[in-house]
PDB file of C-alpha atoms in Angstrom:
ATOM      1  CA  MET A   1      56.406 -99.716  85.492  1.00  0.00           C
ATOM      2  CA  GLY A   2      55.574-100.678  82.140  1.00  0.00           C
ATOM      3  CA  PRO A   3      57.536-102.767  79.812  1.00  0.00           C
ATOM      4  CA  ASP A   4      58.906 -99.442  78.195  1.00  0.00           C
ATOM      5  CA  GLY A   5      60.519 -98.456  81.546  1.00  0.00           C
ATOM      6  CA  MET A   6      57.891 -95.616  82.137  1.00  0.00           C
ATOM      7  CA  TRP A   7      55.061 -95.027  84.471  1.00  0.00           C
ATOM      8  CA  SER A   8      51.457 -94.180  83.932  1.00  0.00           C
ATOM      9  CA  ILE A   9      50.277 -91.249  85.868  1.00  0.00           C
ATOM     10  CA  GLY A  10      48.595 -93.303  88.200  1.00  0.00           C
ATOM     11  CA  GLN A  11      51.597 -95.521  88.863  1.00  0.00           C
ATOM     12  CA  LEU A  12      53.730 -92.407  89.533  1.00  0.00           C
ATOM     13  CA  ALA A  13      51.114 -91.262  91.815  1.00  0.00           C
ATOM     14  CA  GLU A  14      50.874 -94.209  94.031  1.00  0.00           C
ATOM     15  CA  ARG A  15      54.718 -94.623  94.089  1.00  0.00           C
ATOM     16  CA  ALA A  16      54.846 -90.691  95.317  1.00  0.00           C
ATOM     17  CA  GLY A  17      51.987 -91.014  97.677  1.00  0.00           C
ATOM     18  CA  VAL A  18      49.974 -88.420  96.011  1.00  0.00           C
ATOM     19  CA  SER A  19      46.757 -88.241  94.101  1.00  0.00           C
ATOM     20  CA  VAL A  20      46.391 -88.252  90.382  1.00  0.00           C
ATOM     21  CA  LYS A  21      44.985 -84.976  90.461  1.00  0.00           C
ATOM     22  CA  THR A  22      48.071 -83.763  92.136  1.00  0.00           C
ATOM     23  CA  VAL A  23      50.333 -85.193  89.592  1.00  0.00           C
ATOM     24  CA  ARG A  24      48.230 -83.575  86.600  1.00  0.00           C
ATOM     25  CA  PHE A  25      48.332 -80.193  88.274  1.00  0.00           C
ATOM     26  CA  TYR A  26      52.024 -80.059  88.213  1.00  0.00           C
ATOM     27  CA  SER A  27      52.212 -81.525  84.959  1.00  0.00           C
ATOM     28  CA  ASP A  28      49.875 -78.804  83.339  1.00  0.00           C
ATOM     29  CA  ARG A  29      52.006 -76.122  85.036  1.00  0.00           C
ATOM     30  CA  GLY A  30      55.233 -77.381  83.548  1.00  0.00           C
ATOM     31  CA  LEU A  31      56.752 -78.493  86.769  1.00  0.00           C
ATOM     32  CA  LEU A  32      56.564 -82.293  85.890  1.00  0.00           C
ATOM     33  CA  PRO A  33      57.238 -82.883  82.246  1.00  0.00           C
ATOM     34  CA  GLU A  34      56.094 -86.078  80.764  1.00  0.00           C
ATOM     35  CA  SER A  35      58.639 -88.120  79.142  1.00  0.00           C
ATOM     36  CA  ALA A  36      56.151 -89.648  76.334  1.00  0.00           C
ATOM     37  CA  ARG A  37      52.542 -90.367  75.608  1.00  0.00           C
ATOM     38  CA  SER A  38      51.071 -93.802  75.176  1.00  0.00           C
ATOM     39  CA  GLY A  39      49.357 -94.929  71.982  1.00  0.00           C
ATOM     40  CA  GLY A  40      46.251 -93.918  73.705  1.00  0.00           C
ATOM     41  CA  GLY A  41      47.341 -90.355  74.339  1.00  0.00           C
ATOM     42  CA  HIS A  42      48.140 -91.067  77.975  1.00  0.00           C
ATOM     43  CA  ARG A  43      51.002 -89.322  80.112  1.00  0.00           C
ATOM     44  CA  ARG A  44      53.818 -91.507  80.696  1.00  0.00           C
ATOM     45  CA  TYR A  45      56.684 -90.572  83.009  1.00  0.00           C
ATOM     46  CA  GLY A  46      60.116 -91.623  83.363  1.00  0.00           C
ATOM     47  CA  PRO A  47      61.928 -92.825  86.828  1.00  0.00           C
ATOM     48  CA  ASP A  48      63.373 -89.478  87.279  1.00  0.00           C
ATOM     49  CA  ALA A  49      59.920 -87.922  87.612  1.00  0.00           C
ATOM     50  CA  LEU A  50      59.387 -89.510  90.894  1.00  0.00           C
ATOM     51  CA  ASP A  51      62.397 -87.743  92.271  1.00  0.00           C
ATOM     52  CA  ARG A  52      61.181 -84.441  90.800  1.00  0.00           C
ATOM     53  CA  LEU A  53      57.890 -84.905  92.168  1.00  0.00           C
ATOM     54  CA  ARG A  54      59.324 -85.524  95.766  1.00  0.00           C
ATOM     55  CA  LEU A  55      61.450 -82.481  95.396  1.00  0.00           C
ATOM     56  CA  ILE A  56      58.367 -80.538  94.483  1.00  0.00           C
ATOM     57  CA  ARG A  57      56.222 -81.794  97.230  1.00  0.00           C
ATOM     58  CA  SER A  58      59.283 -80.759  99.603  1.00  0.00           C
ATOM     59  CA  LEU A  59      59.162 -77.311  98.335  1.00  0.00           C
ATOM     60  CA  ARG A  60      55.510 -76.892  98.459  1.00  0.00           C
ATOM     61  CA  THR A  61      55.783 -78.258 102.254  1.00  0.00           C
ATOM     62  CA  LEU A  62      57.777 -75.192 103.052  1.00  0.00           C
ATOM     63  CA  ASP A  63      54.828 -73.348 101.781  1.00  0.00           C
ATOM     64  CA  LEU A  64      56.545 -72.023  98.689  1.00  0.00           C
ATOM     65  CA  PRO A  65      54.225 -70.716  95.938  1.00  0.00           C
ATOM     66  CA  VAL A  66      54.107 -72.797  92.764  1.00  0.00           C
ATOM     67  CA  PRO A  67      55.524 -70.078  90.787  1.00  0.00           C
ATOM     68  CA  ASP A  68      58.536 -69.880  92.933  1.00  0.00           C
ATOM     69  CA  VAL A  69      58.948 -73.835  92.976  1.00  0.00           C
ATOM     70  CA  GLY A  70      58.951 -73.560  88.912  1.00  0.00           C
ATOM     71  CA  ARG A  71      61.724 -70.941  89.037  1.00  0.00           C
ATOM     72  CA  VAL A  72      63.884 -73.189  91.370  1.00  0.00           C
ATOM     73  CA  LEU A  73      63.120 -76.243  89.433  1.00  0.00           C
ATOM     74  CA  HIS A  74      64.092 -74.363  85.999  1.00  0.00           C
ATOM     75  CA  GLY A  75      67.271 -72.940  87.538  1.00  0.00           C
ATOM     76  CA  GLU A  76      65.928 -69.214  87.482  1.00  0.00           C
ATOM     77  CA  ASP A  77      66.276 -68.789  91.066  1.00  0.00           C
ATOM     78  CA  ASP A  78      68.963 -70.155  93.510  1.00  0.00           C
ATOM     79  CA  LEU A  79      67.217 -72.522  96.266  1.00  0.00           C
ATOM     80  CA  ALA A  80      68.987 -71.012  98.956  1.00  0.00           C
ATOM     81  CA  ASP A  81      67.845 -67.490  98.157  1.00  0.00           C
ATOM     82  CA  VAL A  82      64.201 -68.593  98.144  1.00  0.00           C
ATOM     83  CA  VAL A  83      64.456 -70.440 101.090  1.00  0.00           C
ATOM     84  CA  ALA A  84      66.015 -67.503 102.806  1.00  0.00           C
ATOM     85  CA  GLY A  85      63.208 -65.410 101.439  1.00  0.00           C
ATOM     86  CA  GLN A  86      60.597 -67.859 102.664  1.00  0.00           C
ATOM     87  CA  LEU A  87      62.168 -67.766 106.317  1.00  0.00           C
ATOM     88  CA  LYS A  88      61.954 -64.094 106.512  1.00  0.00           C
ATOM     89  CA  GLU A  89      58.363 -64.093 105.367  1.00  0.00           C
ATOM     90  CA  VAL A  90      57.710 -66.755 108.116  1.00  0.00           C
ATOM     91  CA  GLY A  91      59.468 -64.524 110.666  1.00  0.00           C
ATOM     92  CA  SER A  92      57.277 -61.477 109.753  1.00  0.00           C
ATOM     93  CA  ARG A  93      54.269 -63.917 110.296  1.00  0.00           C
ATOM     94  CA  LEU A  94      55.452 -65.056 113.528  1.00  0.00           C
ATOM     95  CA  THR A  95      55.994 -61.398 114.478  1.00  0.00           C
ATOM     96  CA  ALA A  96      52.453 -60.364 113.447  1.00  0.00           C
ATOM     97  CA  LEU A  97      50.984 -63.270 115.672  1.00  0.00           C
ATOM     98  CA  ARG A  98      53.211 -62.324 118.738  1.00  0.00           C
ATOM     99  CA  TRP A  99      51.887 -58.683 118.534  1.00  0.00           C
ATOM    100  CA  ARG A 100      48.254 -59.990 117.978  1.00  0.00           C
ATOM    101  CA  GLU A 101      48.640 -62.300 120.712  1.00  0.00           C
ATOM    102  CA  ALA A 102      50.131 -59.407 123.178  1.00  0.00           C
ATOM    103  CA  ALA A 103      47.420 -56.964 122.094  1.00  0.00           C
ATOM    104  CA  LEU A 104      44.861 -59.444 122.708  1.00  0.00           C
ATOM    105  CA  GLN A 105      46.370 -59.940 126.431  1.00  0.00           C
ATOM    106  CA  LEU A 106      46.250 -56.274 126.670  1.00  0.00           C
ATOM    107  CA  LEU A 107      42.540 -56.116 125.987  1.00  0.00           C
ATOM    108  CA  THR A 108      41.838 -59.106 128.226  1.00  0.00           C
ATOM    109  CA  ASP A 109      43.919 -57.787 131.582  1.00  0.00           C
ATOM    110  CA  CYS A 110      41.914 -54.632 131.973  1.00  0.00           C
ATOM    111  CA  THR A 111      38.658 -53.267 133.349  1.00  0.00           C
ATOM    112  CA  ALA A 112      35.639 -52.559 130.985  1.00  0.00           C
ATOM    113  CA  GLU A 113      36.378 -48.859 130.946  1.00  0.00           C
ATOM    114  CA  GLU A 114      39.890 -49.319 130.055  1.00  0.00           C
ATOM    115  CA  ARG A 115      39.324 -51.817 127.295  1.00  0.00           C
ATOM    116  CA  ALA A 116      37.206 -49.485 124.916  1.00  0.00           C
ATOM    117  CA  GLU A 117      40.238 -46.937 125.013  1.00  0.00           C
ATOM    118  CA  ARG A 118      42.568 -49.728 124.452  1.00  0.00           C
ATOM    119  CA  LEU A 119      40.658 -51.004 121.762  1.00  0.00           C
ATOM    120  CA  ARG A 120      40.650 -47.725 119.846  1.00  0.00           C
ATOM    121  CA  LEU A 121      44.491 -47.453 120.495  1.00  0.00           C
ATOM    122  CA  VAL A 122      45.343 -50.820 119.497  1.00  0.00           C
ATOM    123  CA  GLY A 123      43.087 -50.874 116.489  1.00  0.00           C
ATOM    124  CA  ALA A 124      45.088 -48.058 114.963  1.00  0.00           C
ATOM    125  CA  LEU A 125      48.360 -50.361 114.863  1.00  0.00           C
ATOM    126  CA  SER A 126      49.191 -52.568 111.995  1.00  0.00           C
ATOM    127  CA  THR A 127      50.536 -56.212 112.834  1.00  0.00           C
ATOM    128  CA  PRO A 128      53.414 -56.186 112.820  1.00  0.00           C
ATOM    129  CA  PRO A 129      53.219 -52.466 113.514  1.00  0.00           C
ATOM    130  CA  GLY A 130      55.237 -49.860 111.286  1.00  0.00           C
ATOM    131  CA  THR A 131      57.070 -46.693 112.155  1.00  0.00           C
ATOM    132  CA  ALA A 132      56.149 -44.449 109.230  1.00  0.00           C
ATOM    133  CA  ALA A 133      53.855 -42.228 111.331  1.00  0.00           C
ATOM    134  CA  LEU A 134      56.812 -41.623 113.824  1.00  0.00           C
ATOM    135  CA  ALA A 135      59.249 -40.902 110.978  1.00  0.00           C
ATOM    136  CA  ARG A 136      56.800 -38.296 109.663  1.00  0.00           C
ATOM    137  CA  PHE A 137      56.632 -36.733 113.179  1.00  0.00           C
ATOM    138  CA  TRP A 138      60.064 -36.009 113.365  1.00  0.00           C
ATOM    139  CA  ARG A 139      60.583 -34.911 109.686  1.00  0.00           C
ATOM    140  CA  CYS A 140      57.738 -32.042 110.880  1.00  0.00           C
ATOM    141  CA  TRP A 141      59.420 -31.472 114.131  1.00  0.00           C
ATOM    142  CA  LEU A 142      62.927 -30.805 112.905  1.00  0.00           C
ATOM    143  CA  PRO A 143      63.808 -27.517 111.719  1.00  0.00           C
ATOM    144  CA  ALA A 144      63.216 -26.915 107.772  1.00  0.00           C
ATOM    145  CA  ARG A 145      66.057 -27.541 105.028  1.00  0.00           C
ATOM    146  CA  LEU A 146      68.270 -29.958 107.361  1.00  0.00           C
ATOM    147  CA  PRO A 147      70.492 -31.990 105.135  1.00  0.00           C
ATOM    148  CA  ALA A 148      69.039 -35.395 104.111  1.00  0.00           C
ATOM    149  CA  LYS A 149      71.854 -37.358 105.824  1.00  0.00           C
ATOM    150  CA  VAL A 150      71.280 -35.350 109.084  1.00  0.00           C
ATOM    151  CA  THR A 151      67.714 -35.880 109.096  1.00  0.00           C
ATOM    152  CA  ARG A 152      67.845 -39.547 108.271  1.00  0.00           C
ATOM    153  CA  ALA A 153      70.491 -39.936 111.348  1.00  0.00           C
ATOM    154  CA  VAL A 154      68.041 -38.145 113.572  1.00  0.00           C
ATOM    155  CA  VAL A 155      65.121 -40.167 112.670  1.00  0.00           C
ATOM    156  CA  ASP A 156      66.985 -43.331 112.749  1.00  0.00           C
ATOM    157  CA  ARG A 157      67.927 -42.408 116.500  1.00  0.00           C
ATOM    158  CA  ALA A 158      64.696 -41.068 117.514  1.00  0.00           C
ATOM    159  CA  VAL A 159      62.231 -43.906 116.272  1.00  0.00           C
ATOM    160  CA  PRO A 160      62.027 -46.797 118.587  1.00  0.00           C
ATOM    161  CA  VAL A 161      62.375 -50.302 116.655  1.00  0.00           C
ATOM    162  CA  PRO A 162      59.404 -52.435 117.686  1.00  0.00           C
ATOM    163  CA  PRO A 163      60.195 -55.608 119.386  1.00  0.00           C
ATOM    164  CA  ASP A 164      59.434 -58.938 117.655  1.00  0.00           C
ATOM    165  CA  ALA A 165      57.956 -60.365 120.608  1.00  0.00           C
ATOM    166  CA  PRO A 166      56.265 -57.422 122.628  1.00  0.00           C
ATOM    167  CA  THR A 167      54.838 -57.619 125.912  1.00  0.00           C
ATOM    168  CA  PRO A 168      51.210 -56.039 126.420  1.00  0.00           C
ATOM    169  CA  ALA A 169      52.616 -53.073 128.100  1.00  0.00           C
ATOM    170  CA  GLN A 170      54.918 -52.334 124.705  1.00  0.00           C
ATOM    171  CA  VAL A 171      51.836 -52.956 122.832  1.00  0.00           C
ATOM    172  CA  LEU A 172      50.081 -50.105 124.679  1.00  0.00           C
ATOM    173  CA  ALA A 173      53.266 -47.739 124.581  1.00  0.00           C
ATOM    174  CA  LEU A 174      53.486 -47.974 120.865  1.00  0.00           C
ATOM    175  CA  ALA A 175      49.760 -47.538 120.336  1.00  0.00           C
ATOM    176  CA  ARG A 176      49.990 -44.497 122.720  1.00  0.00           C
ATOM    177  CA  LEU A 177      52.991 -43.190 120.764  1.00  0.00           C
ATOM    178  CA  GLN A 178      51.345 -43.446 117.726  1.00  0.00           C
ATOM    179  CA  ASP A 179      48.325 -41.818 118.967  1.00  0.00           C
ATOM    180  CA  PHE A 180      50.567 -38.984 120.373  1.00  0.00           C
ATOM    181  CA  VAL A 181      52.495 -38.211 117.050  1.00  0.00           C
ATOM    182  CA  THR A 182      49.257 -38.323 114.902  1.00  0.00           C
ATOM    183  CA  ASP A 183      47.591 -35.465 117.122  1.00  0.00           C
ATOM    184  CA  PRO A 184      46.382 -32.737 114.762  1.00  0.00           C
ATOM    185  CA  CYS A 185      48.594 -30.201 116.429  1.00  0.00           C
ATOM    186  CA  PHE A 186      51.600 -32.190 115.338  1.00  0.00           C
ATOM    187  CA  VAL A 187      50.445 -32.747 111.807  1.00  0.00           C
ATOM    188  CA  ALA A 188      51.326 -29.495 110.489  1.00  0.00           C
ATOM    189  CA  GLY A 189      54.580 -29.340 111.948  1.00  0.00           C
ATOM    190  CA  PRO A 190      54.801 -28.785 115.782  1.00  0.00           C
ATOM    191  CA  ARG A 191      57.667 -26.252 115.262  1.00  0.00           C
ATOM    192  CA  ALA A 192      55.735 -24.215 112.775  1.00  0.00           C
ATOM    193  CA  GLY A 193      53.138 -22.644 114.991  1.00  0.00           C
ATOM    194  CA  ALA A 194      53.668 -19.290 116.796  1.00  0.00           C
ATOM    195  CA  ASP A 195      52.309 -20.735 119.961  1.00  0.00           C
ATOM    196  CA  HIS A 196      55.319 -22.838 120.170  1.00  0.00           C
ATOM    197  CA  GLY A 197      57.877 -19.918 120.187  1.00  0.00           C
ATOM    198  CA  GLN A 198      60.603 -21.563 118.079  1.00  0.00           C
ATOM    199  CA  PRO A 199      63.851 -20.931 119.870  1.00  0.00           C
ATOM    200  CA  ASP A 200      66.886 -19.427 117.863  1.00  0.00           C
ATOM    201  CA  VAL A 201      68.664 -22.357 118.480  1.00  0.00           C
ATOM    202  CA  HIS A 202      66.564 -24.501 115.993  1.00  0.00           C
ATOM    203  CA  ALA A 203      65.915 -21.484 113.540  1.00  0.00           C
ATOM    204  CA  PRO A 204      67.819 -21.454 110.458  1.00  0.00           C
ATOM    205  CA  GLY A 205      69.105 -17.807 109.666  1.00  0.00           C
ATOM    206  CA  LYS A 206      72.098 -15.536 109.785  1.00  0.00           C
ATOM    207  CA  GLY A 207      74.721 -17.027 112.141  1.00  0.00           C
ATOM    208  CA  HIS A 208      72.347 -19.963 113.000  1.00  0.00           C
ATOM    209  CA  ARG A 209      73.398 -23.502 111.519  1.00  0.00           C
ATOM    210  CA  PRO A 210      70.842 -26.135 112.914  1.00  0.00           C
ATOM    211  CA  ALA A 211      72.519 -28.823 110.697  1.00  0.00           C
ATOM    212  CA  LEU A 212      75.716 -28.418 112.674  1.00  0.00           C
ATOM    213  CA  LEU A 213      73.562 -28.819 115.888  1.00  0.00           C
ATOM    214  CA  TYR A 214      71.915 -31.923 115.018  1.00  0.00           C
ATOM    215  CA  ALA A 215      75.210 -33.562 113.459  1.00  0.00           C
ATOM    216  CA  ALA A 216      76.959 -32.959 116.509  1.00  0.00           C
ATOM    217  CA  LEU A 217      74.257 -33.743 119.318  1.00  0.00           C
ATOM    218  CA  PRO A 218      74.635 -37.762 118.946  1.00  0.00           C
ATOM    219  CA  GLU A 219      78.155 -37.783 120.467  1.00  0.00           C
ATOM    220  CA  ALA A 220      76.821 -35.613 123.278  1.00  0.00           C
ATOM    221  CA  TYR A 221      73.922 -37.921 123.959  1.00  0.00           C
ATOM    222  CA  ASP A 222      76.418 -41.057 123.640  1.00  0.00           C
ATOM    223  CA  LEU A 223      78.353 -39.566 126.451  1.00  0.00           C
ATOM    224  CA  ALA A 224      75.305 -38.643 128.583  1.00  0.00           C
ATOM    225  CA  ALA A 225      73.827 -42.100 127.984  1.00  0.00           C
ATOM    226  CA  ALA A 226      76.956 -43.906 129.463  1.00  0.00           C
ATOM    227  CA  ARG A 227      76.579 -41.715 132.476  1.00  0.00           C
ATOM    228  CA  ILE A 228      72.761 -42.528 132.917  1.00  0.00           C
ATOM    229  CA  ARG A 229      73.587 -46.126 132.634  1.00  0.00           C
ATOM    230  CA  ALA A 230      76.033 -45.997 135.584  1.00  0.00           C
ATOM    231  CA  GLY A 231      73.350 -44.058 137.705  1.00  0.00           C
ATOM    232  CA  ARG A 232      75.430 -40.911 137.606  1.00  0.00           C
ATOM    233  CA  ALA A 233      73.462 -37.707 138.627  1.00  0.00           C
ATOM    234  CA  PRO A 234      73.761 -34.819 135.977  1.00  0.00           C
ATOM    235  CA  HIS A 235      77.242 -33.008 136.269  1.00  0.00           C
ATOM    236  CA  PRO A 236      79.605 -30.973 134.413  1.00  0.00           C
ATOM    237  CA  GLY A 237      82.116 -32.731 132.441  1.00  0.00           C
ATOM    238  CA  GLU A 238      82.950 -34.181 128.907  1.00  0.00           C
ATOM    239  CA  ALA A 239      79.252 -35.019 128.096  1.00  0.00           C
ATOM    240  CA  LEU A 240      78.128 -31.444 128.909  1.00  0.00           C
ATOM    241  CA  ASP A 241      81.068 -29.723 127.222  1.00  0.00           C
ATOM    242  CA  CYS A 242      80.259 -31.785 124.002  1.00  0.00           C
ATOM    243  CA  PHE A 243      76.665 -30.443 124.332  1.00  0.00           C
ATOM    244  CA  VAL A 244      77.482 -26.905 124.691  1.00  0.00           C
ATOM    245  CA  ALA A 245      80.016 -27.095 122.139  1.00  0.00           C
ATOM    246  CA  ALA A 246      77.467 -28.401 119.501  1.00  0.00           C
ATOM    247  CA  HIS A 247      75.042 -25.472 120.275  1.00  0.00           C
ATOM    248  CA  ALA A 248      78.023 -23.048 120.356  1.00  0.00           C
ATOM    249  CA  ALA A 249      79.168 -24.045 116.889  1.00  0.00           C
ATOM    250  CA  SER A 250      75.656 -23.998 115.517  1.00  0.00           C
ATOM    251  CA  LEU A 251      75.212 -20.199 116.740  1.00  0.00           C
ATOM    252  CA  SER A 252      78.638 -19.148 115.662  1.00  0.00           C
ATOM    253  CA  ARG A 253      79.375 -18.427 119.354  1.00  0.00           C
ATOM    254  CA  ARG A 254      82.341 -19.515 122.005  1.00  0.00           C
ATOM    255  CA  ASP A 255      81.539 -21.822 125.144  1.00  0.00           C
ATOM    256  CA  THR A 256      81.888 -19.225 127.721  1.00  0.00           C
ATOM    257  CA  ALA A 257      79.998 -18.847 130.999  1.00  0.00           C
ATOM    258  CA  ASP A 258      77.895 -16.295 129.573  1.00  0.00           C
ATOM    259  CA  PHE A 259      77.089 -18.303 126.741  1.00  0.00           C
ATOM    260  CA  ARG A 260      75.902 -21.018 129.049  1.00  0.00           C
ATOM    261  CA  ARG A 261      73.815 -18.958 130.855  1.00  0.00           C
ATOM    262  CA  VAL A 262      72.110 -17.664 127.568  1.00  0.00           C
ATOM    263  CA  LEU A 263      71.879 -21.275 126.317  1.00  0.00           C
ATOM    264  CA  ARG A 264      70.139 -22.628 129.636  1.00  0.00           C
ATOM    265  CA  ARG A 265      67.368 -19.700 129.020  1.00  0.00           C
ATOM    266  CA  MET A 266      67.227 -20.557 125.435  1.00  0.00           C
ATOM    267  CA  LEU A 267      66.769 -24.282 126.120  1.00  0.00           C
ATOM    268  CA  ALA A 268      64.078 -23.707 128.838  1.00  0.00           C
ATOM    269  CA  ALA A 269      61.922 -21.996 126.210  1.00  0.00           C
ATOM    270  CA  GLU A 270      61.916 -24.846 123.776  1.00  0.00           C
ATOM    271  CA  PRO A 271      58.710 -26.861 122.995  1.00  0.00           C
ATOM    272  CA  ARG A 272      59.012 -30.259 124.870  1.00  0.00           C
ATOM    273  CA  ILE A 273      58.086 -33.703 123.897  1.00  0.00           C
ATOM    274  CA  ASP A 274      58.817 -35.634 127.090  1.00  0.00           C
ATOM    275  CA  ARG A 275      55.799 -37.754 126.624  1.00  0.00           C
ATOM    276  CA  TYR A 276      57.138 -39.031 123.259  1.00  0.00           C
ATOM    277  CA  TRP A 277      60.442 -40.131 125.014  1.00  0.00           C
ATOM    278  CA  GLN A 278      58.691 -41.912 128.029  1.00  0.00           C
ATOM    279  CA  LEU A 279      56.696 -43.783 125.558  1.00  0.00           C
ATOM    280  CA  ALA A 280      59.634 -44.613 123.253  1.00  0.00           C
ATOM    281  CA  ALA A 281      61.591 -45.898 126.140  1.00  0.00           C
ATOM    282  CA  GLU A 282      58.733 -48.188 127.159  1.00  0.00           C
ATOM    283  CA  VAL A 283      58.538 -49.504 123.645  1.00  0.00           C
ATOM    284  CA  THR A 284      62.125 -50.666 123.798  1.00  0.00           C
ATOM    285  CA  ARG A 285      62.339 -51.606 127.582  1.00  0.00           C
ATOM    286  CA  PRO A 286      64.262 -54.876 127.813  1.00  0.00           C
ATOM    287  CA  PRO A 287      62.442 -57.871 129.645  1.00  0.00           C
ATOM    288  CA  SER A 288      64.655 -57.035 132.907  1.00  0.00           C
ATOM    289  CA  GLY A 289      66.467 -53.875 134.051  1.00  0.00           C
ATOM    290  CA  PRO A 290      65.863 -50.249 133.326  1.00  0.00           C
ATOM    291  CA  PRO A 291      65.094 -48.997 129.648  1.00  0.00           C
ATOM    292  CA  GLU A 292      67.868 -47.954 127.649  1.00  0.00           C
ATOM    293  CA  PRO A 293      68.522 -44.329 127.687  1.00  0.00           C
ATOM    294  CA  THR A 294      66.734 -42.408 124.847  1.00  0.00           C
ATOM    295  CA  PRO A 295      68.063 -39.259 123.146  1.00  0.00           C
ATOM    296  CA  GLY A 296      65.585 -37.435 125.054  1.00  0.00           C
ATOM    297  CA  ALA A 297      66.750 -38.886 128.409  1.00  0.00           C
ATOM    298  CA  ALA A 298      70.321 -37.844 127.401  1.00  0.00           C
ATOM    299  CA  ASP A 299      69.024 -34.380 126.491  1.00  0.00           C
ATOM    300  CA  ASN A 300      67.145 -33.846 129.816  1.00  0.00           C
ATOM    301  CA  TRP A 301      70.205 -35.152 131.869  1.00  0.00           C
ATOM    302  CA  LEU A 302      72.627 -32.586 129.803  1.00  0.00           C
ATOM    303  CA  ARG A 303      69.953 -29.896 130.368  1.00  0.00           C
ATOM    304  CA  ALA A 304      70.078 -30.475 134.094  1.00  0.00           C
ATOM    305  CA  ALA A 305      73.960 -30.661 133.924  1.00  0.00           C
ATOM    306  CA  LEU A 306      73.940 -27.215 132.334  1.00  0.00           C
ATOM    307  CA  GLY A 307      72.121 -25.863 135.227  1.00  0.00           C
ATOM    308  CA  SER A 308      74.104 -27.527 137.939  1.00  0.00           C
ATOM    309  CA  PRO A 309      77.004 -25.741 139.867  1.00  0.00           C
TER     310      PRO A 309
END
């Protein structure tokens, strides 16, 4: 420190353990203001510059971009918020790395014949993977003109959330699921084609109100899922009554024995996407134990209950 109580750029750099080039870099960007200039035009820094330089280095050690560091130093952004945002970004990077690691493991633990097909499937996934294609599939699959709130609720339940730390099997399942929903036969809307024979239970029209059906089905699925977890075989009861009531209300009918027979035939004629639900269950399968019942599994249980004595 000179007689004026200030440091030269070299003295500050030495005390902070950085290069003169680093001090000049932060000074030029307004992060480390100089206190004065010498008679020869050299930068001079007060004692507080050392603490500020150490703070800058700490923030940069957290991989905070220089503009973000500047906003923190100038009081434009709260440090806690910036750190939280950086933590979220690091988490996203870690998730991407875990997915990449599991994908590489998937491509390692297979035969040469399997590897080419797996590479094709996995190559279509982003890292970390998104679920936009799955959401689009459901918006095509659902009946037209459902209220936005009902559509969102169905999509939220139907689209599996990819795990942060997947197994190779989960990577393969999600890759196959994305491949399934991007099949050309689904792109234009799987319910739109005449070959699917769209059932009345899903067709909007006089006396048919699919919005009521899709708003009420989650309760029936939750009741059925509880019985699936308990290992109960399909059987009549509260879950089935709720399921039938949802269909009856949407068709402006009463729950009678005759209606149940008609409903059974209508449901049997519906297009099926069991493959979707099998893959979705695998994507969210826990590390141990059976997979969590999907809406598809609950629907199958309820259909079977509808046909039971």
